[in-house]
Amino acid sequence: MAEAIAYFRGNFVPLSEAKVSVMTHALHYGTAVFEGIRGNWNEKEGKIFIFRMREHYERFLQGCRIMMLDIPQSAEELCAITVELIQRCGYLEDLYIRPLAYKSAERVANLKLHELDSDFTLMAVPFGSYIDTEGAIKCCTSSWRRIDDTMIPPRVKISGHYVNSILAKTEAVLAGFDEAIMLTHDGNVSEGSGENLFMVLNGTLHTPLVADNNLTGITRDSAMTLARNELGLEIVERRIRRSELYLADEIFLTGTAAHVTPVGFIDSRPVGDGDVGPVTKKLRNLYIELIRGNNPRYRHWCVEVPLESG
Ligand code: PMP
C-alpha cells in the first residue's frame, strides 16, 4: 500500500508528522532552496526511474552554497535518501520529488544568513501532467520582468525568487493563457514561469543564454543533447528578442514538470501553423520515452528504484 512519507529532521516519518513552527525563518523570507525531480513509472518493468537525480542534487547544492544553507549531506547521500524514500512510499505511478533545504531557525527578525541554522527535508507526491492541455499551448509575454542575477540569483531554485514566476503564471492563466514568457529587465527573452524556452528557426535550435537570467535547466540540457545527438541539429545559445518569437517556425518549453511542451500561440499570434511542429514532436517523443528508462542510449540518465523486497 502506498504511503506518503517524508524525510524530516534526519528520519523517515509519515508526511502528516513533518511539521515546522510558524516562526521558521524560511516561511517568512523564502530563505530556502528546492528541487523538482521526477520519478517516472515504467509499467512494463514495474519500477520507478528517477530522471537525472545526480544533476538535480548538484544544482541543489549550488543553491545551498549561494544561500549559505549548510546541510551535512553530500550529493551521493541525498541520492541514497531519495531512493530509500521512494522505496518506503511504495508508489506505483509517476512522482514529483521535492527536496528542500531551508533556514529552519525559529527567528523572525534576523536577515543574516550566516547566523541561521539550516535543515533538509524531502517528500514525494504522485504527479501527472503539469500543463493541462492537449497539443500546443498558448503563451503570453508577461508584464512581469524576470528577476536579474543582480537581485536574486535565478540560476538555482531559491524559494523566494519563485514569487516572480508565480506572479507571471497567475497573470497569464487569469488572462486565459496557459503559460507566461518572461523577458529580462532589458527586454531579452528569458524563460517561462517554470520552463526554459527553445525556438526552431530554419532548422536550427535557438535558446536564450543562461546569463539572460534563466534557470540552468536540466531538461534544457537534455533537450540540447537529444537535438544534437539524435536529430543532428545545430544549437545556438544567444540573446533573443521578443519579436523573434513571432517569426519562429516552432517554439517549445522544457522543464521537469512540463517535459517538452509545444507552444502554438504567442501573444495571440500562431507559431508556425499553430500546431505541434516536427522538431518539437520528435524531441517530445524521444524525451517522454527515455525518462522512463525505455531508451538504452540514455538509461544512464535514469536511476532505477529497486523494489523494496528485492
Ligand atoms: N525555469 C524555471 C523558472 C523553473 O522553475 C524550471 C523548473 N525547474 C525550469 C526552468 C526547468 O528546469 P528543469 O528542466 O531543470 O526542471
mmCIF file of C-alpha atoms and ligand atoms in Angstrom:
data_model
loop_
_atom_site.group_PDB
_atom_site.id
_atom_site.type_symbol
_atom_site.label_atom_id
_atom_site.label_comp_id
_atom_site.label_asym_id
_atom_site.label_seq_id
_atom_site.Cartn_x
_atom_site.Cartn_y
_atom_site.Cartn_z
ATOM 1 C CA MET A 1 0.000 0.000 0.000
ATOM 2 C CA ALA A 2 1.412 3.413 -0.967
ATOM 3 C CA GLU A 3 2.023 5.772 1.933
ATOM 4 C CA ALA A 4 3.073 9.430 1.999
ATOM 5 C CA ILE A 5 6.379 9.590 3.840
ATOM 6 C CA ALA A 6 8.802 12.466 4.336
ATOM 7 C CA TYR A 7 12.441 12.620 5.296
ATOM 8 C CA PHE A 8 12.384 15.134 8.132
ATOM 9 C CA ARG A 9 14.981 16.049 10.766
ATOM 10 C CA GLY A 10 17.061 13.013 9.855
ATOM 11 C CA ASN A 11 14.260 10.406 9.924
ATOM 12 C CA PHE A 12 11.619 8.920 7.669
ATOM 13 C CA VAL A 13 8.227 9.894 9.136
ATOM 14 C CA PRO A 14 4.612 9.961 7.909
ATOM 15 C CA LEU A 15 4.189 13.137 5.848
ATOM 16 C CA SER A 16 1.452 14.266 8.259
ATOM 17 C CA GLU A 17 4.042 14.433 11.055
ATOM 18 C CA ALA A 18 6.598 16.521 9.138
ATOM 19 C CA LYS A 19 5.679 19.933 10.567
ATOM 20 C CA VAL A 20 7.603 23.138 11.279
ATOM 21 C CA SER A 21 6.917 26.119 13.551
ATOM 22 C CA VAL A 22 5.259 29.297 12.236
ATOM 23 C CA MET A 23 8.429 31.041 13.461
ATOM 24 C CA THR A 24 10.548 29.256 10.832
ATOM 25 C CA HIS A 25 12.759 31.760 9.008
ATOM 26 C CA ALA A 26 12.154 30.274 5.538
ATOM 27 C CA LEU A 27 8.386 30.668 5.920
ATOM 28 C CA HIS A 28 8.767 34.414 6.452
ATOM 29 C CA TYR A 29 11.545 35.221 3.993
ATOM 30 C CA GLY A 30 11.715 32.454 1.385
ATOM 31 C CA THR A 31 15.214 31.538 2.574
ATOM 32 C CA ALA A 32 15.224 28.064 1.112
ATOM 33 C CA VAL A 33 16.372 26.161 -1.941
ATOM 34 C CA PHE A 34 14.432 23.342 -3.549
ATOM 35 C CA GLU A 35 14.477 20.921 -6.455
ATOM 36 C CA GLY A 36 11.827 19.367 -8.612
ATOM 37 C CA ILE A 37 12.736 15.860 -9.729
ATOM 38 C CA ARG A 38 10.551 13.378 -11.499
ATOM 39 C CA GLY A 39 10.176 9.726 -10.685
ATOM 40 C CA ASN A 40 8.748 8.045 -13.777
ATOM 41 C CA TRP A 41 6.751 4.843 -13.568
ATOM 42 C CA ASN A 42 7.673 2.141 -16.073
ATOM 43 C CA GLU A 43 4.650 -0.121 -16.353
ATOM 44 C CA LYS A 44 6.453 -2.920 -18.225
ATOM 45 C CA GLU A 45 9.314 -3.161 -15.754
ATOM 46 C CA GLY A 46 7.118 -2.387 -12.736
ATOM 47 C CA LYS A 47 9.629 0.198 -11.472
ATOM 48 C CA ILE A 48 10.173 3.878 -10.966
ATOM 49 C CA PHE A 49 13.070 5.587 -12.732
ATOM 50 C CA ILE A 50 14.362 8.871 -11.283
ATOM 51 C CA PHE A 51 15.493 11.205 -14.034
ATOM 52 C CA ARG A 52 18.938 12.852 -13.766
ATOM 53 C CA MET A 53 18.814 12.812 -9.982
ATOM 54 C CA ARG A 54 22.518 13.478 -9.553
ATOM 55 C CA GLU A 55 22.344 16.645 -11.693
ATOM 56 C CA HIS A 56 19.348 17.876 -9.740
ATOM 57 C CA TYR A 57 21.219 17.458 -6.465
ATOM 58 C CA GLU A 58 24.288 19.164 -7.873
ATOM 59 C CA ARG A 59 22.172 22.206 -8.755
ATOM 60 C CA PHE A 60 20.525 21.937 -5.331
ATOM 61 C CA LEU A 61 23.905 22.072 -3.587
ATOM 62 C CA GLN A 62 24.909 25.067 -5.732
ATOM 63 C CA GLY A 63 21.787 26.834 -4.466
ATOM 64 C CA CYS A 64 22.692 25.862 -0.907
ATOM 65 C CA ARG A 65 26.140 27.428 -1.358
ATOM 66 C CA ILE A 66 24.666 30.661 -2.621
ATOM 67 C CA MET A 67 22.116 30.799 0.204
ATOM 68 C CA MET A 68 24.550 29.641 2.927
ATOM 69 C CA LEU A 69 22.396 26.633 3.676
ATOM 70 C CA ASP A 70 24.744 24.245 5.448
ATOM 71 C CA ILE A 71 23.331 20.784 5.173
ATOM 72 C CA PRO A 72 25.519 17.798 6.059
ATOM 73 C CA GLN A 73 24.560 15.511 3.169
ATOM 74 C CA SER A 74 26.641 15.101 0.009
ATOM 75 C CA ALA A 75 25.044 14.648 -3.432
ATOM 76 C CA GLU A 76 25.518 10.852 -3.104
ATOM 77 C CA GLU A 77 23.853 10.800 0.289
ATOM 78 C CA LEU A 78 20.954 12.896 -0.987
ATOM 79 C CA CYS A 79 20.501 10.429 -3.862
ATOM 80 C CA ALA A 80 20.538 7.473 -1.460
ATOM 81 C CA ILE A 81 17.972 9.115 0.853
ATOM 82 C CA THR A 82 15.756 9.791 -2.169
ATOM 83 C CA VAL A 83 15.858 6.209 -3.406
ATOM 84 C CA GLU A 84 15.048 4.971 0.102
ATOM 85 C CA LEU A 85 12.144 7.398 0.450
ATOM 86 C CA ILE A 86 10.593 6.242 -2.831
ATOM 87 C CA GLN A 87 11.011 2.616 -1.825
ATOM 88 C CA ARG A 88 9.362 3.257 1.521
ATOM 89 C CA CYS A 89 6.447 5.159 -0.073
ATOM 90 C CA GLY A 90 5.729 2.290 -2.471
ATOM 91 C CA TYR A 91 4.077 4.425 -5.152
ATOM 92 C CA LEU A 92 3.395 2.687 -8.484
ATOM 93 C CA GLU A 93 2.885 5.827 -10.557
ATOM 94 C CA ASP A 94 4.636 8.988 -11.772
ATOM 95 C CA LEU A 95 6.021 11.101 -8.940
ATOM 96 C CA TYR A 96 7.237 14.591 -8.268
ATOM 97 C CA ILE A 97 10.099 14.541 -5.798
ATOM 98 C CA ARG A 98 10.681 17.699 -3.777
ATOM 99 C CA PRO A 99 13.876 18.162 -1.750
ATOM 100 C CA LEU A 100 14.015 21.377 0.294
ATOM 101 C CA ALA A 101 16.899 22.910 2.222
ATOM 102 C CA TYR A 102 15.644 25.724 4.398
ATOM 103 C CA LYS A 103 16.611 28.163 7.107
ATOM 104 C CA SER A 104 14.995 26.303 9.959
ATOM 105 C CA ALA A 105 15.961 28.786 12.686
ATOM 106 C CA GLU A 106 12.893 29.961 14.578
ATOM 107 C CA ARG A 107 13.995 33.592 14.450
ATOM 108 C CA VAL A 108 11.998 36.157 12.543
ATOM 109 C CA ALA A 109 13.861 39.462 12.849
ATOM 110 C CA ASN A 110 17.236 38.346 11.524
ATOM 111 C CA LEU A 111 18.453 38.942 7.969
ATOM 112 C CA LYS A 112 21.908 37.365 8.329
ATOM 113 C CA LEU A 113 22.136 34.018 6.585
ATOM 114 C CA HIS A 114 25.338 33.100 8.399
ATOM 115 C CA GLU A 115 23.592 33.236 11.772
ATOM 116 C CA LEU A 116 20.707 30.938 10.872
ATOM 117 C CA ASP A 117 20.506 27.149 11.233
ATOM 118 C CA SER A 118 19.564 25.094 8.182
ATOM 119 C CA ASP A 119 17.791 21.785 7.683
ATOM 120 C CA PHE A 120 16.934 19.418 4.857
ATOM 121 C CA THR A 121 13.619 17.750 4.128
ATOM 122 C CA LEU A 122 12.313 15.611 1.265
ATOM 123 C CA MET A 123 8.934 14.432 0.070
ATOM 124 C CA ALA A 124 7.409 12.749 -2.986
ATOM 125 C CA VAL A 125 3.876 13.072 -4.305
ATOM 126 C CA PRO A 126 2.004 11.402 -7.193
ATOM 127 C CA PHE A 127 2.135 13.741 -10.180
ATOM 128 C CA GLY A 128 0.773 13.535 -13.707
ATOM 129 C CA SER A 129 0.940 16.205 -16.376
ATOM 130 C CA TYR A 130 1.739 19.780 -15.359
ATOM 131 C CA ILE A 131 0.207 21.875 -18.107
ATOM 132 C CA ASP A 132 -3.269 20.519 -18.567
ATOM 133 C CA THR A 133 -3.802 20.732 -22.290
ATOM 134 C CA GLU A 134 -3.616 18.502 -25.316
ATOM 135 C CA GLY A 135 -1.386 19.664 -28.147
ATOM 136 C CA ALA A 136 0.252 23.078 -28.311
ATOM 137 C CA ILE A 137 -0.220 25.692 -25.578
ATOM 138 C CA LYS A 138 -0.975 29.411 -25.674
ATOM 139 C CA CYS A 139 1.582 31.761 -24.139
ATOM 140 C CA CYS A 140 1.733 35.476 -23.500
ATOM 141 C CA THR A 141 4.658 37.758 -22.837
ATOM 142 C CA SER A 142 4.398 38.596 -19.163
ATOM 143 C CA SER A 143 4.118 42.129 -17.857
ATOM 144 C CA TRP A 144 6.401 40.885 -15.061
ATOM 145 C CA ARG A 145 10.104 41.001 -15.907
ATOM 146 C CA ARG A 146 12.402 38.141 -14.973
ATOM 147 C CA ILE A 147 14.467 38.781 -11.841
ATOM 148 C CA ASP A 148 18.062 39.677 -12.561
ATOM 149 C CA ASP A 149 21.143 37.971 -11.154
ATOM 150 C CA THR A 150 21.980 41.305 -9.509
ATOM 151 C CA MET A 151 18.775 40.952 -7.445
ATOM 152 C CA ILE A 152 18.261 37.271 -6.638
ATOM 153 C CA PRO A 153 20.273 34.572 -8.451
ATOM 154 C CA PRO A 154 17.847 32.958 -10.936
ATOM 155 C CA ARG A 155 20.123 30.075 -11.982
ATOM 156 C CA VAL A 156 19.163 27.933 -8.982
ATOM 157 C CA LYS A 157 15.834 27.228 -7.324
ATOM 158 C CA ILE A 158 15.722 29.715 -4.461
ATOM 159 C CA SER A 159 12.252 29.584 -2.903
ATOM 160 C CA GLY A 160 11.872 33.361 -2.518
ATOM 161 C CA HIS A 161 12.508 34.064 -6.182
ATOM 162 C CA TYR A 162 9.552 31.914 -7.193
ATOM 163 C CA VAL A 163 7.306 34.861 -6.311
ATOM 164 C CA ASN A 164 8.477 36.211 -9.683
ATOM 165 C CA SER A 165 7.338 33.084 -11.555
ATOM 166 C CA ILE A 166 4.122 32.868 -9.547
ATOM 167 C CA LEU A 167 3.092 36.446 -10.369
ATOM 168 C CA ALA A 168 3.764 35.806 -14.060
ATOM 169 C CA LYS A 169 1.974 32.429 -14.201
ATOM 170 C CA THR A 170 -1.053 33.714 -12.296
ATOM 171 C CA GLU A 171 -1.387 36.744 -14.543
ATOM 172 C CA ALA A 172 -1.144 34.558 -17.671
ATOM 173 C CA VAL A 173 -3.681 31.963 -16.554
ATOM 174 C CA LEU A 174 -6.197 34.561 -15.330
ATOM 175 C CA ALA A 175 -5.917 36.226 -18.746
ATOM 176 C CA GLY A 176 -6.760 32.923 -20.486
ATOM 177 C CA PHE A 177 -3.260 31.771 -21.479
ATOM 178 C CA ASP A 178 -1.527 28.560 -20.435
ATOM 179 C CA GLU A 179 1.896 29.981 -19.660
ATOM 180 C CA ALA A 180 3.858 33.230 -19.356
ATOM 181 C CA ILE A 181 7.115 34.031 -21.135
ATOM 182 C CA MET A 182 9.236 36.455 -19.154
ATOM 183 C CA LEU A 183 11.657 38.986 -20.599
ATOM 184 C CA THR A 184 14.735 40.236 -18.767
ATOM 185 C CA HIS A 185 14.620 43.802 -17.421
ATOM 186 C CA ASP A 186 16.285 44.964 -20.666
ATOM 187 C CA GLY A 187 13.894 43.077 -22.932
ATOM 188 C CA ASN A 188 15.593 39.819 -23.892
ATOM 189 C CA VAL A 189 13.614 36.600 -23.843
ATOM 190 C CA SER A 190 14.418 34.759 -20.629
ATOM 191 C CA GLU A 191 12.105 31.793 -19.967
ATOM 192 C CA GLY A 192 8.669 30.565 -18.968
ATOM 193 C CA SER A 193 7.472 30.711 -15.368
ATOM 194 C CA GLY A 194 8.701 27.154 -14.816
ATOM 195 C CA GLU A 195 10.363 26.178 -18.096
ATOM 196 C CA ASN A 196 13.248 27.084 -20.368
ATOM 197 C CA LEU A 197 12.449 28.192 -23.910
ATOM 198 C CA PHE A 198 13.603 26.993 -27.329
ATOM 199 C CA MET A 199 12.867 28.328 -30.779
ATOM 200 C CA VAL A 200 13.324 26.478 -34.107
ATOM 201 C CA LEU A 201 14.338 28.771 -36.933
ATOM 202 C CA ASN A 202 15.350 27.488 -40.379
ATOM 203 C CA GLY A 203 16.231 24.069 -38.962
ATOM 204 C CA THR A 204 18.434 25.442 -36.180
ATOM 205 C CA LEU A 205 17.619 25.433 -32.475
ATOM 206 C CA HIS A 206 17.965 28.723 -30.600
ATOM 207 C CA THR A 207 17.731 29.202 -26.850
ATOM 208 C CA PRO A 208 18.472 32.155 -24.545
ATOM 209 C CA LEU A 209 21.780 32.313 -22.731
ATOM 210 C CA VAL A 210 21.694 31.234 -19.090
ATOM 211 C CA ALA A 211 23.134 34.714 -18.477
ATOM 212 C CA ASP A 212 19.723 36.046 -19.520
ATOM 213 C CA ASN A 213 18.521 35.045 -16.083
ATOM 214 C CA ASN A 214 17.009 31.666 -16.655
ATOM 215 C CA LEU A 215 17.329 28.575 -14.515
ATOM 216 C CA THR A 216 20.123 26.205 -15.562
ATOM 217 C CA GLY A 217 17.522 23.693 -16.671
ATOM 218 C CA ILE A 218 18.263 20.005 -16.664
ATOM 219 C CA THR A 219 15.562 19.353 -19.265
ATOM 220 C CA ARG A 220 17.135 22.198 -21.284
ATOM 221 C CA ASP A 221 20.424 20.324 -21.191
ATOM 222 C CA SER A 222 18.688 17.035 -22.053
ATOM 223 C CA ALA A 223 16.841 18.615 -25.000
ATOM 224 C CA MET A 224 20.081 20.116 -26.315
ATOM 225 C CA THR A 225 21.831 16.746 -26.066
ATOM 226 C CA LEU A 226 18.987 14.997 -27.883
ATOM 227 C CA ALA A 227 18.704 17.677 -30.556
ATOM 228 C CA ARG A 228 22.428 17.439 -31.253
ATOM 229 C CA ASN A 229 22.896 13.668 -30.996
ATOM 230 C CA GLU A 230 19.600 12.287 -32.254
ATOM 231 C CA LEU A 231 18.377 14.958 -34.673
ATOM 232 C CA GLY A 232 21.749 16.363 -35.771
ATOM 233 C CA LEU A 233 20.626 19.933 -35.129
ATOM 234 C CA GLU A 234 22.875 22.903 -34.575
ATOM 235 C CA ILE A 235 22.152 24.722 -31.318
ATOM 236 C CA VAL A 236 22.707 28.424 -30.823
ATOM 237 C CA GLU A 237 22.658 29.947 -27.332
ATOM 238 C CA ARG A 238 22.205 33.665 -27.759
ATOM 239 C CA ARG A 239 20.239 36.785 -26.868
ATOM 240 C CA ILE A 240 16.709 36.517 -28.291
ATOM 241 C CA ARG A 241 14.394 39.488 -28.712
ATOM 242 C CA ARG A 242 10.627 39.332 -28.247
ATOM 243 C CA SER A 243 9.654 39.875 -31.878
ATOM 244 C CA GLU A 244 11.819 36.934 -32.935
ATOM 245 C CA LEU A 245 9.350 34.679 -31.164
ATOM 246 C CA TYR A 246 6.608 35.895 -33.507
ATOM 247 C CA LEU A 247 8.693 34.782 -36.506
ATOM 248 C CA ALA A 248 9.865 31.387 -35.212
ATOM 249 C CA ASP A 249 8.980 28.171 -37.041
ATOM 250 C CA GLU A 250 8.480 26.362 -33.741
ATOM 251 C CA ILE A 251 8.716 27.186 -30.045
ATOM 252 C CA PHE A 252 8.759 24.723 -27.186
ATOM 253 C CA LEU A 253 9.305 24.883 -23.451
ATOM 254 C CA THR A 254 11.289 22.400 -21.373
ATOM 255 C CA GLY A 255 11.066 21.530 -17.708
ATOM 256 C CA THR A 256 10.940 18.645 -15.285
ATOM 257 C CA ALA A 257 7.225 19.207 -14.744
ATOM 258 C CA ALA A 258 6.362 20.365 -18.289
ATOM 259 C CA HIS A 259 8.577 17.861 -20.183
ATOM 260 C CA VAL A 260 8.844 19.171 -23.786
ATOM 261 C CA THR A 261 5.756 21.365 -24.253
ATOM 262 C CA PRO A 262 4.927 22.780 -27.704
ATOM 263 C CA VAL A 263 3.863 26.434 -27.925
ATOM 264 C CA GLY A 264 1.175 27.018 -30.572
ATOM 265 C CA PHE A 265 0.424 30.681 -29.965
ATOM 266 C CA ILE A 266 2.440 33.537 -28.563
ATOM 267 C CA ASP A 267 0.686 36.808 -27.763
ATOM 268 C CA SER A 268 -2.248 35.516 -29.873
ATOM 269 C CA ARG A 269 -0.073 35.007 -32.959
ATOM 270 C CA PRO A 270 0.307 31.460 -34.324
ATOM 271 C CA VAL A 271 3.760 29.915 -34.075
ATOM 272 C CA GLY A 272 4.259 28.228 -37.468
ATOM 273 C CA ASP A 273 0.803 26.841 -38.223
ATOM 274 C CA GLY A 274 -0.213 26.968 -34.560
ATOM 275 C CA ASP A 275 0.161 23.222 -34.047
ATOM 276 C CA VAL A 276 2.942 20.938 -32.799
ATOM 277 C CA GLY A 277 5.970 21.378 -35.092
ATOM 278 C CA PRO A 278 8.011 18.431 -36.440
ATOM 279 C CA VAL A 279 11.193 19.089 -34.416
ATOM 280 C CA THR A 280 9.193 19.581 -31.214
ATOM 281 C CA LYS A 281 7.252 16.396 -31.891
ATOM 282 C CA LYS A 282 10.414 14.322 -32.357
ATOM 283 C CA LEU A 283 12.091 15.741 -29.258
ATOM 284 C CA ARG A 284 8.966 15.324 -27.148
ATOM 285 C CA ASN A 285 8.556 11.700 -28.197
ATOM 286 C CA LEU A 286 12.215 10.877 -27.565
ATOM 287 C CA TYR A 287 12.144 12.600 -24.180
ATOM 288 C CA ILE A 288 8.934 11.042 -22.935
ATOM 289 C CA GLU A 289 10.273 7.543 -23.587
ATOM 290 C CA LEU A 290 13.782 7.932 -22.261
ATOM 291 C CA ILE A 291 12.752 9.396 -18.875
ATOM 292 C CA ARG A 292 11.055 6.049 -18.146
ATOM 293 C CA GLY A 293 14.251 4.147 -18.837
ATOM 294 C CA ASN A 294 12.982 2.982 -22.245
ATOM 295 C CA ASN A 295 15.965 4.155 -24.312
ATOM 296 C CA PRO A 296 19.180 2.182 -23.717
ATOM 297 C CA ARG A 297 21.279 5.085 -25.049
ATOM 298 C CA TYR A 298 20.072 7.295 -22.218
ATOM 299 C CA ARG A 299 19.490 4.726 -19.492
ATOM 300 C CA HIS A 300 22.461 6.276 -17.631
ATOM 301 C CA TRP A 301 20.257 9.351 -17.021
ATOM 302 C CA CYS A 302 17.767 7.208 -15.111
ATOM 303 C CA VAL A 303 18.208 5.832 -11.608
ATOM 304 C CA GLU A 304 16.185 2.701 -11.134
ATOM 305 C CA VAL A 305 14.436 2.375 -7.787
ATOM 306 C CA PRO A 306 14.714 -1.289 -6.769
ATOM 307 C CA LEU A 307 11.549 -2.831 -5.391
ATOM 308 C CA GLU A 308 11.736 -2.898 -1.599
ATOM 309 C CA SER A 309 11.507 -6.673 -1.335
ATOM 310 C CA GLY A 310 14.359 -7.297 -3.693
HETATM 311 N N1 PMP B 1 12.895 27.642 -15.289
HETATM 312 C C1 PMP B 1 12.240 27.704 -14.122
HETATM 313 C C2 PMP B 1 11.944 29.036 -13.532
HETATM 314 C C3 PMP B 1 11.846 26.526 -13.478
HETATM 315 O O1 PMP B 1 11.183 26.570 -12.326
HETATM 316 C C4 PMP B 1 12.118 25.276 -14.085
HETATM 317 C C5 PMP B 1 11.676 24.013 -13.429
HETATM 318 N N2 PMP B 1 12.617 23.505 -12.541
HETATM 319 C C6 PMP B 1 12.826 25.268 -15.296
HETATM 320 C C7 PMP B 1 13.192 26.478 -15.871
HETATM 321 C C8 PMP B 1 13.216 23.982 -15.951
HETATM 322 O O2 PMP B 1 14.262 23.376 -15.233
HETATM 323 P P1 PMP B 1 14.438 21.812 -15.191
HETATM 324 O O3 PMP B 1 14.447 21.355 -16.580
HETATM 325 O O4 PMP B 1 15.735 21.594 -14.503
HETATM 326 O O5 PMP B 1 13.280 21.276 -14.429
#
